[in-house]
Coordinates of C-alpha atoms and ligand atoms in Angstrom, one line a residue:
X1 CA 6.0 11.0 -7.7
X2 CA 7.9 7.4 -7.5
X3 CA 7.3 5.5 -4.4
X4 CA 11.0 7.0 -3.1
X5 CA 9.6 10.7 -3.0
X6 CA 6.7 9.5 -0.5
X7 CA 6.8 9.1 3.1
X8 CA 7.3 5.5 4.2
X9 CA 4.7 5.3 7.3
X10 CA 4.8 1.5 7.9
X11 CA 7.1 0.6 10.5
X12 CA 5.9 3.1 12.8
X13 CA 2.2 3.6 12.5
X14 CA -0.7 1.5 13.0
X15 CA -2.5 0.5 10.1
X16 CA -5.7 3.2 10.5
X17 CA -2.4 6.3 9.7
X18 CA -0.9 3.8 7.3
X19 CA -3.3 3.6 5.2
X20 CA -4.7 6.8 5.6
X21 CA -1.5 8.9 4.4
X22 CA 0.1 6.1 3.0
X23 CA 1.6 6.9 -0.9
X24 CA 0.6 10.5 -0.8
X25 CA 3.3 12.5 -2.1
X26 CA 3.8 15.5 0.1
X27 CA 5.5 18.9 -0.1
X28 CA 5.2 22.9 -0.5
X29 CA 1.7 23.3 -2.3
X30 CA 0.9 19.8 -3.0
X31 CA -2.9 18.6 -3.0
X32 CA -3.8 16.8 0.0
X33 CA -5.8 14.7 -2.7
X34 CA -3.6 13.7 -5.7
X35 CA -5.5 14.4 -8.9
X36 CA -6.5 11.7 -11.5
X37 CA -3.4 10.8 -13.7
X38 CA -5.8 10.1 -16.7
X39 CA -3.3 10.3 -19.3
X40 CA -2.1 7.5 -21.3
X41 CA 1.1 8.5 -21.8
X42 CA 4.0 11.3 -20.4
X43 CA 6.7 13.1 -21.9
X44 CA 10.3 12.1 -22.1
X45 CA 13.4 14.7 -21.9
X46 CA 15.4 12.5 -24.2
X47 CA 15.7 8.9 -25.5
X48 CA 17.6 6.5 -23.8
X49 CA 16.9 7.4 -20.1
X50 CA 15.2 5.1 -17.8
X51 CA 11.7 7.0 -16.7
X52 CA 9.2 6.1 -13.8
X53 CA 6.6 6.9 -16.6
X54 CA 6.2 6.5 -20.1
X55 CA 3.1 4.5 -20.9
X56 CA 0.2 3.7 -18.4
X57 CA -0.1 0.0 -19.5
X58 CA 3.5 0.0 -17.7
X59 CA 2.9 2.2 -14.9
X60 CA 1.2 5.4 -14.2
X61 CA 1.0 8.1 -10.7
X62 CA -2.6 7.2 -9.7
X63 CA -1.4 3.4 -10.0
X64 CA 1.6 4.2 -8.1
X65 CA 0.1 6.2 -5.3
X66 CA -2.6 2.7 -4.5
X67 CA 0.4 0.4 -5.2
X68 CA 2.7 2.4 -2.9
X69 CA 0.0 2.7 -0.1
X70 CA -1.3 -0.7 -0.4
X71 CA 2.4 -2.2 0.1
X72 CA 3.0 0.0 3.2
X73 CA 0.1 -1.5 4.4
X74 CA 1.7 -4.8 4.8
X75 CA 5.4 -3.5 5.3
X76 CA 5.8 -4.6 1.6
X77 CA 7.1 -3.6 -1.5
X78 CA 4.5 -1.7 -3.4
X79 CA 1.8 -3.8 -4.6
X80 CA 1.2 -4.6 -8.4
X81 CA -2.5 -3.7 -9.0
X82 CA -4.9 -5.0 -11.8
X83 CA -7.9 -4.2 -13.6
X84 CA -9.8 -6.9 -11.4
X85 CA -9.2 -9.4 -8.7
X86 CA -9.0 -12.4 -11.4
X87 CA -6.5 -10.2 -13.6
X88 CA -4.4 -10.1 -10.7
X89 CA -4.6 -14.2 -10.1
X90 CA -4.2 -14.5 -13.9
X91 CA -0.9 -12.7 -13.8
X92 CA 0.0 -14.7 -10.5
X93 CA -0.4 -17.9 -12.6
X94 CA 1.6 -17.1 -15.2
X95 CA 4.6 -15.0 -13.0
X96 CA 4.8 -18.6 -11.9
X97 CA 3.6 -21.3 -13.6
X98 CA 5.0 -22.3 -17.3
X99 CA 2.4 -25.1 -18.1
X100 CA 2.9 -27.0 -21.7
X101 CA 6.2 -29.1 -22.0
X102 CA 7.0 -28.3 -18.2
X103 CA 3.9 -29.7 -16.6
X104 CA 3.3 -27.5 -14.1
X105 CA 1.0 -27.9 -11.0
X106 CA -0.6 -26.0 -8.7
X107 CA -2.3 -27.0 -5.8
X108 CA -5.2 -24.9 -4.8
X109 CA -7.6 -25.0 -1.6
X110 CA -11.2 -26.1 -2.7
X111 CA -12.6 -23.8 -0.3
X112 CA -11.7 -20.7 -2.8
X113 CA -13.6 -18.0 -5.0
X114 CA -15.8 -19.7 -7.8
X115 CA -14.0 -17.8 -10.1
X116 CA -10.6 -19.2 -9.2
X117 CA -11.9 -22.8 -9.3
X118 CA -13.4 -21.5 -12.9
X119 CA -9.9 -20.3 -14.2
X120 CA -8.1 -23.3 -12.7
X121 CA -10.4 -25.7 -14.0
X122 CA -11.4 -24.2 -17.5
X123 CA -8.4 -22.0 -18.1
X124 CA -4.9 -23.1 -17.1
X125 CA -5.6 -26.8 -17.3
X126 CA -6.1 -26.0 -21.5
X127 CA -2.6 -24.6 -21.3
X128 CA -1.1 -27.8 -19.7
X129 CA -1.1 -26.6 -16.0
X130 CA -2.2 -29.4 -13.8
X131 CA -4.0 -28.5 -10.3
X132 CA -5.3 -31.0 -7.0
X133 CA -7.9 -29.2 -5.5
X134 CA -7.1 -29.8 -1.3
X135 CA -9.0 -29.6 1.9
X136 CA -6.6 -26.9 3.0
X137 CA -7.5 -27.0 7.2
X138 CA -5.8 -30.2 6.5
X139 CA -2.3 -29.2 6.5
X140 CA -1.1 -32.8 5.8
X141 CA -3.3 -33.2 2.7
X142 CA -1.5 -29.5 1.3
X143 CA 1.8 -31.8 2.1
X144 CA 1.1 -34.9 0.5
X145 CA -0.7 -33.0 -2.7
X146 CA 2.5 -31.0 -3.4
X147 CA 5.0 -33.0 -5.9
X148 CA 8.3 -32.4 -7.7
X149 CA 6.6 -30.4 -10.0
X150 CA 4.5 -27.8 -8.1
X151 CA 5.5 -24.3 -8.2
X152 CA 2.6 -22.5 -6.5
X153 CA -0.1 -23.3 -3.2
X154 CA -3.0 -21.4 -3.6
X155 CA -5.8 -20.8 -0.6
X156 CA -7.7 -18.4 0.4
X157 CA -8.7 -17.7 4.5
X158 CA -11.7 -16.8 5.5
X159 CA -12.8 -18.7 2.0
X160 CA -15.7 -18.5 0.2
X161 CA -18.6 -18.6 1.3
X162 CA -18.7 -21.1 4.4
X163 CA -15.9 -18.8 6.0
X164 CA -13.7 -22.1 6.7
X165 CA -10.3 -21.1 7.6
X166 CA -6.7 -22.3 7.1
X167 CA -3.8 -22.5 9.3
X168 CA -1.9 -20.3 7.1
X169 CA 1.5 -20.3 9.3
X170 CA 1.3 -24.5 9.1
X171 CA 0.8 -24.4 5.5
X172 CA 3.7 -21.4 5.1
X173 CA 5.8 -24.1 6.9
X174 CA 5.0 -26.8 5.0
X175 CA 5.4 -24.6 1.6
X176 CA 9.0 -24.2 2.7
X177 CA 10.0 -27.2 3.6
X178 CA 8.9 -28.2 0.2
X179 CA 10.6 -25.1 -1.6
X180 CA 6.9 -23.7 -2.9
X181 CA 5.7 -20.5 -2.6
X182 CA 2.2 -19.8 -0.8
X183 CA -0.3 -17.5 -1.8
X184 CA -3.5 -16.6 0.2
X185 CA -6.4 -14.7 -1.1
X186 CA -6.9 -12.2 1.4
X187 CA -9.7 -10.8 0.3
X188 CA -12.4 -11.0 3.1
X189 CA -10.2 -10.1 6.2
X190 CA -7.5 -7.3 4.0
X191 CA -4.0 -6.9 5.4
X192 CA -5.9 -4.6 8.2
X193 CA -7.3 -8.0 10.2
X194 CA -4.8 -10.5 8.4
X195 CA -1.6 -10.6 7.7
X196 CA -0.3 -13.7 5.6
X197 CA 3.2 -12.7 4.8
X198 CA 3.9 -12.3 9.0
X199 CA 2.3 -15.6 9.1
X200 CA 4.9 -16.9 6.5
X201 CA 2.9 -16.6 3.0
X202 CA 4.9 -15.6 0.5
X203 CA 2.2 -13.9 -1.4
X204 CA -1.1 -11.9 -0.8
X205 CA -3.7 -12.0 -3.0
X206 CA -6.8 -9.1 -3.1
X207 CA -9.8 -8.4 -5.1
X208 CA -9.7 -4.7 -4.1
X209 CA -13.4 -4.5 -5.7
X210 CA -14.2 -5.6 -2.2
X211 CA -13.5 -3.9 0.8
X212 CA -10.3 -2.1 -0.1
X213 CA -12.4 -0.1 -2.5
X214 CA -15.7 -0.6 -0.1
X215 CA -17.8 1.5 -2.1
X216 CA -18.8 -0.7 -5.2
X217 CA -17.8 1.9 -7.6
X218 CA -14.4 0.2 -9.0
X219 CA -13.2 -3.3 -9.9
X220 CA -9.5 -4.1 -9.1
X221 CA -7.1 -6.6 -8.0
X222 CA -3.6 -6.4 -6.2
X223 CA -0.3 -8.8 -5.3
X224 CA 1.4 -7.8 -2.5
X225 CA 4.9 -9.5 -1.8
X226 CA 8.1 -8.6 -0.4
X227 CA 10.1 -10.8 -2.9
X228 CA 11.4 -8.3 -5.2
X229 CA 12.4 -10.9 -7.9
X230 CA 8.7 -12.0 -8.1
X231 CA 7.5 -8.6 -8.1
X232 CA 9.6 -8.0 -11.1
X233 CA 8.7 -10.9 -12.9
X234 CA 4.9 -10.2 -11.8
X235 CA 5.4 -6.6 -13.6
X236 CA 6.8 -8.1 -17.0
X237 CA 3.9 -10.2 -16.8
X238 CA 1.2 -7.2 -16.5
X239 CA 3.2 -5.4 -19.1
X240 CA 3.4 -8.2 -21.2
X241 CA -0.5 -9.2 -20.8
X242 CA -1.9 -5.8 -20.2
X243 CA -3.9 -6.3 -17.2
X244 CA -3.1 -3.0 -15.2
X245 CA -5.4 -0.8 -13.0
X246 CA -6.9 2.0 -14.7
X247 CA -5.9 5.8 -13.2
X248 CA -9.2 6.7 -12.5
X249 CA -10.1 3.1 -10.5
X250 CA -7.0 3.6 -8.5
X251 CA -7.7 6.7 -7.7
X252 CA -11.1 5.4 -6.5
X253 CA -9.6 2.8 -4.6
X254 CA -7.1 4.5 -3.1
X255 CA -9.7 6.8 -1.7
X256 CA -11.9 3.5 -0.2
X257 CA -8.6 2.6 1.1
X258 CA -8.2 5.6 3.6
X259 CA -11.1 4.4 5.6
X260 CA -10.6 0.5 4.6
X261 CA -9.8 0.2 8.9
X262 CA -12.8 1.5 10.3
X263 CA -15.1 0.4 7.6
X264 CA -13.9 -3.2 8.5
X265 CA -13.8 -2.6 12.3
X266 CA -17.3 -1.3 12.2
X267 CA -18.6 -4.1 9.7
X268 CA -17.0 -6.9 12.0
X269 CA -19.1 -5.4 15.0
X270 CA -22.3 -5.2 12.8
X271 CA -21.5 -8.9 11.6
X272 CA -21.0 -10.0 14.8
X273 CA -24.0 -8.8 16.4
X274 CA -25.9 -10.3 13.4
X275 CA -24.4 -13.7 13.4
X276 CA -25.6 -13.8 17.4
X277 CA -29.2 -12.8 16.1
X278 CA -29.2 -15.4 13.3
X279 CA -27.7 -18.2 15.4
X280 CA -30.8 -17.2 17.9
X281 CA -33.0 -17.5 15.2
X282 CA -35.5 -20.9 15.2
X283 CA -35.7 -20.1 11.4
X284 CA -32.0 -20.7 10.8
X285 CA -30.3 -23.9 10.6
X286 CA -26.6 -22.8 10.6
X287 CA -24.7 -19.9 10.9
X288 CA -21.1 -19.5 9.7
X289 CA -19.0 -16.3 11.2
X290 CA -15.9 -16.9 12.7
X291 CA -16.8 -14.2 15.3
X292 CA -19.3 -16.6 16.9
X293 CA -18.5 -18.9 20.1
X294 CA -20.1 -21.8 18.2
X295 CA -17.3 -21.6 15.2
X296 CA -15.6 -24.6 14.9
X297 CA -12.2 -23.1 14.6
X298 CA -12.8 -20.6 17.3
X299 CA -9.1 -20.8 18.5
X300 CA -7.8 -20.0 15.1
X301 CA -9.9 -17.2 14.2
X302 CA -8.4 -15.6 17.3
X303 CA -4.6 -16.5 16.6
X304 CA -4.9 -15.6 13.1
X305 CA -7.3 -12.7 12.9
X306 CA -6.1 -9.3 14.2
X307 CA -7.7 -7.5 17.3
X308 CA -10.5 -10.3 17.2
X309 CA -12.2 -8.9 14.4
X310 CA -13.5 -11.2 11.9
X311 CA -15.0 -9.3 8.6
X312 CA -18.2 -8.3 7.5
X313 CA -19.3 -11.6 6.0
X314 CA -21.2 -14.2 7.1
X315 CA -23.4 -17.5 5.7
X316 CA -25.8 -19.3 6.7
X317 CA -28.8 -22.0 5.8
X318 CA -32.4 -21.4 6.6
X319 CA -34.3 -24.3 8.2
X320 CA -36.6 -24.8 5.0
X321 CA -33.6 -25.3 2.8
X322 CA -34.0 -24.1 -1.0
X323 CA -37.6 -23.1 -1.2
X324 CA -37.2 -20.9 2.0
X325 CA -34.2 -19.6 0.6
X326 CA -35.8 -18.1 -2.4
X327 CA -39.3 -16.5 -0.2
X328 CA -36.5 -14.8 1.7
X329 CA -34.1 -13.4 -0.8
X330 CA -37.0 -11.9 -2.6
X331 CA -38.9 -10.6 0.5
X332 CA -35.8 -8.4 1.5
X333 CA -36.2 -4.8 1.0
X334 CA -33.4 -3.1 3.0
X335 CA -30.1 -5.5 2.4
X336 CA -29.7 -6.1 -1.4
X337 CA -29.5 -8.8 -3.7
X338 CA -25.9 -8.5 -5.6
X339 CA -23.0 -10.9 -6.2
X340 CA -20.5 -9.0 -4.4
X341 CA -19.4 -8.4 -0.7
X342 CA -17.4 -5.8 0.8
X343 CA -19.1 -2.7 -0.2
X344 CA -20.6 -0.2 3.0
X345 CA -24.4 -1.4 1.9
X346 CA -25.7 -4.8 3.6
X347 CA -25.5 -7.4 0.6
X348 CA -26.9 -11.0 -0.1
X349 CA -25.4 -13.6 -2.6
X350 CA -26.9 -16.7 -3.3
X351 CA -23.9 -18.9 -4.1
X352 CA -25.2 -21.8 -5.8
X353 CA -26.4 -19.7 -8.2
X354 CA -24.1 -16.7 -8.4
X355 CA -20.4 -16.7 -7.1
X356 CA -20.3 -20.7 -7.3
X357 CA -23.0 -21.1 -10.5
X358 CA -20.3 -22.4 -12.9
X359 CA -18.8 -25.0 -10.4
X360 CA -20.3 -28.2 -11.3
X361 CA -23.2 -29.0 -8.5
X362 CA -21.7 -32.2 -7.3
X363 CA -18.8 -30.2 -6.9
X364 CA -20.4 -27.3 -4.9
X365 CA -21.8 -30.2 -2.8
X366 CA -18.6 -31.6 -2.2
X367 CA -17.5 -28.6 -1.0
X368 CA -20.3 -28.2 1.4
X369 CA -21.8 -25.2 -0.5
X370 CA -25.3 -26.6 -0.6
X371 CA -27.9 -24.8 -2.5
X372 CA -30.3 -23.3 0.4
X373 CA -26.7 -21.6 1.3
X374 CA -27.3 -17.9 1.7
X375 CA -24.0 -15.3 2.2
X376 CA -24.4 -12.0 3.7
X377 CA -21.8 -9.3 3.9
X378 CA -22.7 -6.7 6.4
X379 CA -22.9 -3.1 6.0
X380 CA -22.8 -0.1 7.9
X381 CA -26.8 0.6 8.4
X382 CA -27.9 0.4 11.7
X383 CA -28.0 -3.7 13.0
X384 CA -31.3 -2.9 14.3
X385 CA -32.6 -2.1 10.8
X386 CA -30.7 -4.8 9.0
X387 CA -31.8 -7.2 11.6
X388 CA -35.5 -5.8 11.0
X389 CA -35.2 -6.7 7.4
X390 CA -33.7 -10.4 7.6
X391 CA -36.3 -10.7 10.6
X392 CA -39.4 -9.7 8.0
X393 CA -38.1 -11.8 5.2
X394 CA -37.6 -15.1 7.4
X395 CA -41.3 -14.7 8.6
X396 CA -41.9 -14.6 5.0
X397 CA -40.5 -17.5 4.2
X398 CA -41.4 -19.8 7.3
X399 CA -44.7 -18.4 6.6
X400 CA -44.9 -19.5 2.8
X401 CA -42.5 -22.6 3.2
X402 CA -43.9 -24.0 6.4
X403 CA -43.0 -27.9 7.4
X404 CA -41.9 -28.2 3.3
X405 CA -38.2 -29.5 3.8
X406 CA -35.6 -28.4 1.5
X407 CA -35.9 -30.6 -1.5
X408 CA -36.5 -28.6 -4.5
X409 CA -33.4 -28.2 -6.8
X410 CA -32.5 -24.7 -7.7
X411 CA -32.5 -23.9 -11.3
X412 CA -28.8 -22.7 -12.6
X413 CA -29.5 -20.1 -15.3
X414 CA -26.4 -19.9 -17.7
X415 CA -26.8 -15.7 -17.5
X416 CA -23.2 -13.6 -17.2
X417 CA -22.0 -14.1 -13.9
X418 CA -19.2 -13.0 -12.0
Ligands
PLP1 C1 -14.5 -11.1 -6.2 C2 -13.1 -12.1 -5.7 C3 -12.2 -12.5 -6.5 C4 -12.5 -12.0 -7.8 O1 -12.1 -10.5 -8.2 P1 -13.0 -9.7 -9.3 O2 -12.3 -8.1 -8.8 O3 -14.2 -9.6 -9.0 O4 -12.1 -10.4 -10.3 C5 -11.2 -13.1 -6.2 N1 -11.3 -13.8 -5.0 C6 -12.1 -13.3 -3.7 C7 -12.3 -13.9 -2.3 C8 -13.4 -12.7 -4.0 O5 -14.2 -12.3 -3.4

């Protein structure tokens, strides 16, 4: 099963149909759902012939099925998939940045996944790759940060965890003019709700661990592009550093992808209901959600996101600050306190101690991530039941912390965190 033996849907079908059918081999007697190619290696008839599959660190039929589907969803080349989102980012940086004597430089949006900040700040910098964090909502700031050594601009929109948007088309123009590729971490919306390549970006980056797999069962990452030379270079890096997706996780991720459009639209609808309810609650100080009328970048959200859907992730702050947030988080009975987004269940995270726990406090605060901020990834439960759980927990927080302003510091415990 090579990619050219599969039916191509992308140009004539909607995202729902492409997600459901793309990448699946068809034909007489072909299983509707492919088996898992759980094999490290593949027979070869003779030496010296080019084969699609020889060794699963380079390529594997189950991995290909996922890659073709992800690529077609974005009208791009087959994706290059990895064992995790951060393995994908690492390979992306290795493919475009040389460091050492070359002194390569990367411009990174300051509002990105905490693990991305750690990778750039604590790993790449050791290899001689320099970086500048920018407020990517300010296109001029991005333009000013680009130097003659800049080899990549990396942004995330909507960004973790404040849901701040970057005008991808505007930043893409700046990058094109400077001759620097633009990569967009599109994990929160996926190609179903936002298409960075159509907006002028060169590379889409995914943690498939989140909405794409969608069932909290398999880690994974993917890079999508229409640039053949870049994709070849990325595959070379993957083969050389060994970060490819596993066959079983590729199979699970492909299964998740089939219902991605259905889930994401439903979760967007649920998130809007929950965000509006939070906004109306007197115990809630701020709510960040691009679907709200009060969202400061409402116009950009409408322009950039497909179908006026804005994803399943909301963040908010309780009036009682950190003490209230602590009571709230331990009072939840239905929503799960986990370090995750994009599953089918409603998932709640405390960014200051979880996703951004390795980002220094001063830097977190400069980026607007207060210790009292709570992130919620809305699932597919009935919204009245999600709201019922939130209401109970907020009421408990108000009852316990009434009148106490949020001054207490959270203790950031150095445990294993993503
Ligand atoms: C989770 C996440 C990542 C990292 O992905 P892993 O699969 O956990 O390695 C990168 N970017 C964003 C936006 C994420 O949410």
